[in-house]
Structures are given as structure tokens and as C-alpha cells.
Short mmCIF file of C-alpha atoms in Angstrom, two decimals:
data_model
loop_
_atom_site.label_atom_id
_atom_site.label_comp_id
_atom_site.label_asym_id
_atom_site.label_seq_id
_atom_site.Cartn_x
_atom_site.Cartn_y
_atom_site.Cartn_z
CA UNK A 1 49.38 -35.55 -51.56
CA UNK A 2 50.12 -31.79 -52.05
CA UNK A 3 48.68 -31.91 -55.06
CA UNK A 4 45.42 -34.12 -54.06
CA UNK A 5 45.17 -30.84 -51.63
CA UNK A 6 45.73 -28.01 -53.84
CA UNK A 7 43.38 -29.48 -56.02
CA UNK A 8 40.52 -30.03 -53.88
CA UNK A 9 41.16 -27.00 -51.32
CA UNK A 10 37.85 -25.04 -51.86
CA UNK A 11 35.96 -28.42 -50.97
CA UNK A 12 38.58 -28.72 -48.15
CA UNK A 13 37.87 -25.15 -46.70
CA UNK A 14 34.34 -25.21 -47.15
CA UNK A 15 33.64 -28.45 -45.65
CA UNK A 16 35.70 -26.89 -42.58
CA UNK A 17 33.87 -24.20 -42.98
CA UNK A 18 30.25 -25.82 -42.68
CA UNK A 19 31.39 -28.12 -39.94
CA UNK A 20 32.98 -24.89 -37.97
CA UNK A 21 29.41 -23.07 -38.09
CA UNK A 22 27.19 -26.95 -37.30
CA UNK A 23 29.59 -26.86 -34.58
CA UNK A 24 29.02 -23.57 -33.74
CA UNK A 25 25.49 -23.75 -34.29
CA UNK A 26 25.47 -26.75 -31.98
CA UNK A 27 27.11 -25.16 -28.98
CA UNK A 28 24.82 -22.39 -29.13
CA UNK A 29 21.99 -24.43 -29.36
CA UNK A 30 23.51 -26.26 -26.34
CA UNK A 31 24.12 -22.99 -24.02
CA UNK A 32 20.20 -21.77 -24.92
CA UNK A 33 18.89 -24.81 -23.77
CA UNK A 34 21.13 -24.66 -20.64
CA UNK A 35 19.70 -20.98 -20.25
CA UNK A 36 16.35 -22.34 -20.83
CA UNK A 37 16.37 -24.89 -18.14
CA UNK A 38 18.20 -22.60 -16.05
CA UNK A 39 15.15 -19.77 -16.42
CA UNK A 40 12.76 -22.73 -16.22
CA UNK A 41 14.28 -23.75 -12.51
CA UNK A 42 14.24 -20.02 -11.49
CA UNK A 43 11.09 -19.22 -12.35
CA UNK A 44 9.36 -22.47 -10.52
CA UNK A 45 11.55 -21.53 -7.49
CA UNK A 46 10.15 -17.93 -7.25
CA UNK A 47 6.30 -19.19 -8.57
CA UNK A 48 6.73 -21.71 -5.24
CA UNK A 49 8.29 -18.83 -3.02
CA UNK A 50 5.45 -16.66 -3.74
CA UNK A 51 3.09 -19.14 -3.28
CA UNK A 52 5.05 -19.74 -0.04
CA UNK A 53 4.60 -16.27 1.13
CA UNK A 54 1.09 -15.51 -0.25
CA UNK A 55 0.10 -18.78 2.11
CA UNK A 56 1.91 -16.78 4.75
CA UNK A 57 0.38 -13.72 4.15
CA UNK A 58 -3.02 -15.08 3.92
CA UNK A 59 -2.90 -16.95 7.32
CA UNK A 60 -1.11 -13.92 9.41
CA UNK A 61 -4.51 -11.83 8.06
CA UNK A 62 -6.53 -14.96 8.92
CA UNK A 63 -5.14 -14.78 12.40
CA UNK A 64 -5.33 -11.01 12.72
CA UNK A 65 -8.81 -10.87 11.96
CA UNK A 66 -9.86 -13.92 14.32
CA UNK A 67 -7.70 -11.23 17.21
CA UNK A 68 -9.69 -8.07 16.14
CA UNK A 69 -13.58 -10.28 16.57
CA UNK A 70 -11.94 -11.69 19.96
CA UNK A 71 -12.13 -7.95 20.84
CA UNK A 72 -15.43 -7.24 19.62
CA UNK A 73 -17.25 -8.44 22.84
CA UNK A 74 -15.73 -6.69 25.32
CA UNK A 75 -15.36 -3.50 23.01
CA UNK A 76 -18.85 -3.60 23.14
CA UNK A 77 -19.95 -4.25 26.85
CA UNK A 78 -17.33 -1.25 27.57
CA UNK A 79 -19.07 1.15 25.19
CA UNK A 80 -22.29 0.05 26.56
CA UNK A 81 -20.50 0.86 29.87
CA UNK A 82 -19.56 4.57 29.08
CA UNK A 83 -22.10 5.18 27.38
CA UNK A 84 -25.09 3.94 28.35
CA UNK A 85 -28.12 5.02 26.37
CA UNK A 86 -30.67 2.47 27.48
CA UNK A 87 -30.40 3.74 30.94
CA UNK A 88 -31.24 7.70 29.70
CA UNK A 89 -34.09 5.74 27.41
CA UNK A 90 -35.75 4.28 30.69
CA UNK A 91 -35.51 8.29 32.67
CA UNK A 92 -37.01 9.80 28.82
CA UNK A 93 -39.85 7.50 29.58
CA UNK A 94 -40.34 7.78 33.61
CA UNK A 95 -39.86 11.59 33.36
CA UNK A 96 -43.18 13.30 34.17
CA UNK A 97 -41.75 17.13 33.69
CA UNK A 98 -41.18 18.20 29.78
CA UNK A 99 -38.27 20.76 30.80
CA UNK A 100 -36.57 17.27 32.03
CA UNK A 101 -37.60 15.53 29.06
CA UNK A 102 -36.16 17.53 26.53
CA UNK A 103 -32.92 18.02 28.41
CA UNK A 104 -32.96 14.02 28.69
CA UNK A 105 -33.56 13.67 24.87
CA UNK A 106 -30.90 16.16 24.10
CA UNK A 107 -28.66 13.62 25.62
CA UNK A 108 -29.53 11.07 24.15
CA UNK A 109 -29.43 12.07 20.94
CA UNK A 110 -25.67 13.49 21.49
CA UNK A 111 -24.96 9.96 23.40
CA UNK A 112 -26.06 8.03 20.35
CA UNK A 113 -24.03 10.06 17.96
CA UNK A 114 -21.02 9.56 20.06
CA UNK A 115 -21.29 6.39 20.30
CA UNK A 116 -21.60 5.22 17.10
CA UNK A 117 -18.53 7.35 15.70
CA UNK A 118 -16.82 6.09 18.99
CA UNK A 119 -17.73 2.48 18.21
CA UNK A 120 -16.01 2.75 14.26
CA UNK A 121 -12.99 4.85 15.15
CA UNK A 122 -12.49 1.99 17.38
CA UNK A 123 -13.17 -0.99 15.66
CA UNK A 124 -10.84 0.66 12.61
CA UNK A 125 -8.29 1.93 15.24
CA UNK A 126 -7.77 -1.62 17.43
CA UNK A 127 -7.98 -3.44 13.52
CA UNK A 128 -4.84 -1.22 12.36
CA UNK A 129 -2.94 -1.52 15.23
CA UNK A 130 -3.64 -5.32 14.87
CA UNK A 131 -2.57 -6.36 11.29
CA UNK A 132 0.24 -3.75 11.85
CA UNK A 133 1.48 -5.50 15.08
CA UNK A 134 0.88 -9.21 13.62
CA UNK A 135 2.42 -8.74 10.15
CA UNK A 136 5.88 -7.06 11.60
CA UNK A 137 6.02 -9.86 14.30
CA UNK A 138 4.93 -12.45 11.62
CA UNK A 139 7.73 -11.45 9.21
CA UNK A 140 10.18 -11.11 11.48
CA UNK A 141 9.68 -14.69 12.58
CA UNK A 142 9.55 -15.98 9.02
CA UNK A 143 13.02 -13.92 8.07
CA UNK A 144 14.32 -15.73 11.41
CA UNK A 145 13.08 -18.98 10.21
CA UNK A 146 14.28 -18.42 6.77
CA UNK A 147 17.67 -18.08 8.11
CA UNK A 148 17.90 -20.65 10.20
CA UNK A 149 17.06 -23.07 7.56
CA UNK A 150 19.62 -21.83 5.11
CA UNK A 151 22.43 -22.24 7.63
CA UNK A 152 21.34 -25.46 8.33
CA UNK A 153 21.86 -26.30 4.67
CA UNK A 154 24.97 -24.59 4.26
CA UNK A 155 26.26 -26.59 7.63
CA UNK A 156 24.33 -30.15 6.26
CA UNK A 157 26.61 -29.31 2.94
CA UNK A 158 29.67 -28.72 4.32
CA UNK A 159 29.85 -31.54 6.44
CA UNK A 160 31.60 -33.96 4.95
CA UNK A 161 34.41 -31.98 3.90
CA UNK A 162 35.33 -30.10 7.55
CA UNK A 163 33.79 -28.84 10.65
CA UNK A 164 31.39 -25.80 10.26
CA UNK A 165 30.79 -23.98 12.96
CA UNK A 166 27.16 -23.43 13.12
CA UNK A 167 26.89 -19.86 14.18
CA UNK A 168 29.25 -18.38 11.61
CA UNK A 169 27.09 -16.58 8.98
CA UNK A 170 27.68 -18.08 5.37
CA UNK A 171 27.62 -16.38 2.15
CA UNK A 172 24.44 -16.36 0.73
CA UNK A 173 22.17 -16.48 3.80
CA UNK A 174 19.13 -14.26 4.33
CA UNK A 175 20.25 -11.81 6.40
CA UNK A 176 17.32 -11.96 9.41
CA UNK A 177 19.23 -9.61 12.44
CA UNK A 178 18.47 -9.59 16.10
CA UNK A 179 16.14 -11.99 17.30
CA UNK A 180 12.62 -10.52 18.21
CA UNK A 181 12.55 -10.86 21.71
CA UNK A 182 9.36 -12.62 23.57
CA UNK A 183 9.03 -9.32 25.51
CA UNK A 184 8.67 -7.28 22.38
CA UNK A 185 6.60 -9.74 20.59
CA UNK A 186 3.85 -9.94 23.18
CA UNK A 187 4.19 -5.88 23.59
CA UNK A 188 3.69 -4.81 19.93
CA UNK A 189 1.22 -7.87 19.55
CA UNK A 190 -0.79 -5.94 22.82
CA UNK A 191 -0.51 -2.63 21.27
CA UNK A 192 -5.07 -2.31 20.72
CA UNK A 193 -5.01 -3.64 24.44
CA UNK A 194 -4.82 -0.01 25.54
CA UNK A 195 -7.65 1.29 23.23
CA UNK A 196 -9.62 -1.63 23.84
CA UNK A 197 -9.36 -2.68 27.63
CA UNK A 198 -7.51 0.68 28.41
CA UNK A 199 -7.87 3.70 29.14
CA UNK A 200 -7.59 4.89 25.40
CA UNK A 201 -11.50 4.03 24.96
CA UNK A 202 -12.02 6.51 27.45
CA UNK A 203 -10.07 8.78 25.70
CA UNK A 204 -11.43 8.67 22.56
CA UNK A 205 -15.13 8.76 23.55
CA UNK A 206 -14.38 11.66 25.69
CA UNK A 207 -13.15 13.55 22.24
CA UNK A 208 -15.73 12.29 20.33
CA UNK A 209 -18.47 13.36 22.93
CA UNK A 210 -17.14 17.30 22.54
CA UNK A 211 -16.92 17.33 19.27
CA UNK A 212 -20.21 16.13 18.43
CA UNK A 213 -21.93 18.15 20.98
CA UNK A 214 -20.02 21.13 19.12
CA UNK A 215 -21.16 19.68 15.44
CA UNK A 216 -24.99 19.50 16.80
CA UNK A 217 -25.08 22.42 19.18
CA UNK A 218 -26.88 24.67 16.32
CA UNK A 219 -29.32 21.83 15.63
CA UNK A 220 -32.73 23.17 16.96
CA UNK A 221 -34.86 20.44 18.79
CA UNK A 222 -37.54 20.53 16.48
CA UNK A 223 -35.74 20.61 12.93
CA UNK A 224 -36.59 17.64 11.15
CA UNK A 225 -33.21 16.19 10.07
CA UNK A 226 -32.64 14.68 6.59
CA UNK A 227 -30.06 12.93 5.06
CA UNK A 228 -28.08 16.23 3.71
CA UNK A 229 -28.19 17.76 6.91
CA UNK A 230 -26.88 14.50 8.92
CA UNK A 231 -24.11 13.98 6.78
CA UNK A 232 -22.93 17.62 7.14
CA UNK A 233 -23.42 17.46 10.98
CA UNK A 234 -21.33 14.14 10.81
CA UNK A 235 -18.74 15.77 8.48
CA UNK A 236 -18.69 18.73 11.37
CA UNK A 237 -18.20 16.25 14.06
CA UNK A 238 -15.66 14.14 12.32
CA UNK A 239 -13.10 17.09 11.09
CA UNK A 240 -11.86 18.00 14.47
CA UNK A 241 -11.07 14.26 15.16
CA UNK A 242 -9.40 13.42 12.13
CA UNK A 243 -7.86 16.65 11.32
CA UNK A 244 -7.06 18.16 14.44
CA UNK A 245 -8.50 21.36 13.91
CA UNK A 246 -9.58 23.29 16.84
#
């Protein structure tokens, strides 16, 4: 037997040898597959996550936007309100005296002006503090819901082997904080309320009205104006507002 061995022990060794590395080979064949499935599952879970939240995103800007239009009506009718340039259009045309005419056109054209920048710094105003308000609440109460459902799970998997108390966090768990309160919710999603239906309108307009009368004051009456010139007075009128600068 010894000798059958010593007589055949290079076959022996490398037929070990070979079946060693196929068996080798084999097991690391097996683990790349498992890696491969296990990259496969991962990467369908975060493709459907972020088609999850892209869905979510999508409809909290749907939502946002329909808020901001709800707005537009009475943004308008209050601008119309404060200032109301059809009513000095119906004195320019009843006034008999030139002196008063002029003086009348003068405000008009300043009302106009004011208005219109009014009427964008609004509109882009009441639409930030509108996606900003919706997406924080929005996200909060998908975090919230996230949670919940992932201690449900953890609770639904535990059951059968002892009693889980519920409101114990579990390893694992989006971590969602403090619930939102209603309060808060309603306040933050009210937050354009005061530049809208507020006094904030007010506000601005009133800004707006002194800094265009200071962009324009050096515009004679009888200059024609041409694009150039009306984007410079604009750029004038805009600075203080934007920039603060006295």
C-alpha cells in the first residue's frame, strides 16, 4: 500500500492539488454571486426609495404651487387696493388744469413702477416662503411616517418570540424626533399669510414706493425713455431693496 503511494505520490498531490483550487475556485465563485445578488437587492431597494421620494418631492411642489396661485387673487385685488392706478387714470383725464395734470401723471407713472416691482417681489417672496414652509413640514411628516412603519415591522417581527413594547426605539429605525405639532404645522405652513393678507404687503409697497420715487426723481417729464435708460432706473430702484443700501 506504501509502496502503491510512494509510487504514485506526484499524481496523488496534484490531483489534491487541482481539486483544492476547483474547490477553491468554486467557493469563490459562490461568495461573488452571493455579493452579486446582494448588490442586485440593494441597488433595486435604493432605485425604488428614490423613486419613492422623487414621487414625494414632486407632489409636495405640486401642492405648493396649487397654495402660491390660491394667493394670486387676492394678492391682486389688494395691490389694486393700495395702489390704485385706474382711479389717478380717470382724474389725468377729468383734469381741466395742466399744472394738475402733470402732477397727476407724475404719479402715475411712479404708481405703476411701484407696483409692478411690488407685484414680483411679492409673488417671489409669498412663493419662497411657501415651498420653504411645505417641504420642511412635508419631510418632517414623511421621516415621522417612515418611523412609524419601521417599528411596526420590528414589533410585527418580534412577535412571536416575546412581547415588544411598542414605544421602545429598535436598532435600526429612522431616527424621526419630536413630533411636529399641529400648532407649528399650520404656523410655518401660514408663514406668506402675513405678506399676502397682512400687513407685510403694506410694508413692502411702502419701500418700494420711496425707492422708486428716489430712482426716477432725476427723470425729466419730457425725456423720452428707452430701454437703456429704464433698465438703469430699475437697477436704481431695485439696489436699495435688495441690498439695503441707504
Amino acid at each position: 500500500m506504501f509502496g502503491f503511494i510512494n509510487r504514485r505520490k506526484r499524481w496523488i498531490i496534484g490531483a489534491t492539488a487541482l481539486g483544492a483550487a476547483s474547490y477553491a475556485g468554486y467557493k469563490l465563485w459562490q461568495r461573488q454571486q452571493e455579493i452579486v445578488l446582494i448588490y442586485r437587492e440593494v441597488s433595486k431597494a435604493l432605485r425604488a426609495s428614490n423613486s419613492r421620494l422623487k414621487a414625494h418631492y414632486d407632489e409636495t411642489q405640486g401642492s405648493c404651487d396649487q397654495a402660491v396661485l390660491a394667493h394670486l387673487a387676492t394678492l391682486r385685488s389688494r395691490l389694486a387696493a393700495l395702489a390704485d392706478v385706474e382711479a389717478m387714470h380717470a382724474r389725468i383725464r377729468t383734469e381741466s388744469d395742466r399744472a394738475a395734470k402733470l402732477a397727476l401723471w407724475e404719479e402715475l407713472k411712479l404708481a405703476s413702477i411701484a407696483r409692478t416691482l411690488t407685484a414680483v417681489y411679492a409673488l417671489v417672496l409669498s412663493h419662497l416662503l411657501m415651498r420653504v414652509a411645505t417641504n420642511l413640514v412635508a419631510r418632517h411628516l414623511m421621516l415621522e411616517h417612515a418611523a412609524t412603519r419601521a417599528q411596526d415591522g420590528w414589533a410585527t417581527a418580534e412577535a412571536g418570540d416575546e412581547v415588544v413594547d411598542a414605544g421602545e426605539p429598535r436598532p435600526g429605525t429612522p431616527a424621526s424626533g419630536p413630533a411636529l405639532p399641529v400648532s407649528l404645522q399650520l404656523r410655518l405652513l401660514s408663514a406668506a399669510d402675513h405678506l399676502v393678507k397682512g400687513p407685510g404687503l403694506t410694508r413692502l409697497l411702502a419701500t418700494v414706493q420711496a425707492s422708486v420715487a428716489a430712482s426716477c426723481a432725476s427723470l425729466p417729464d419730457a425725456e423720452v425713455v428707452d430701454y437703456a435708460r429704464l433698465e438703469r432706473l430699475l437697477a436704481g430702484a431695485r439696489k436699495p431693496i435688495e441690498l439695503g443700501a441707504e
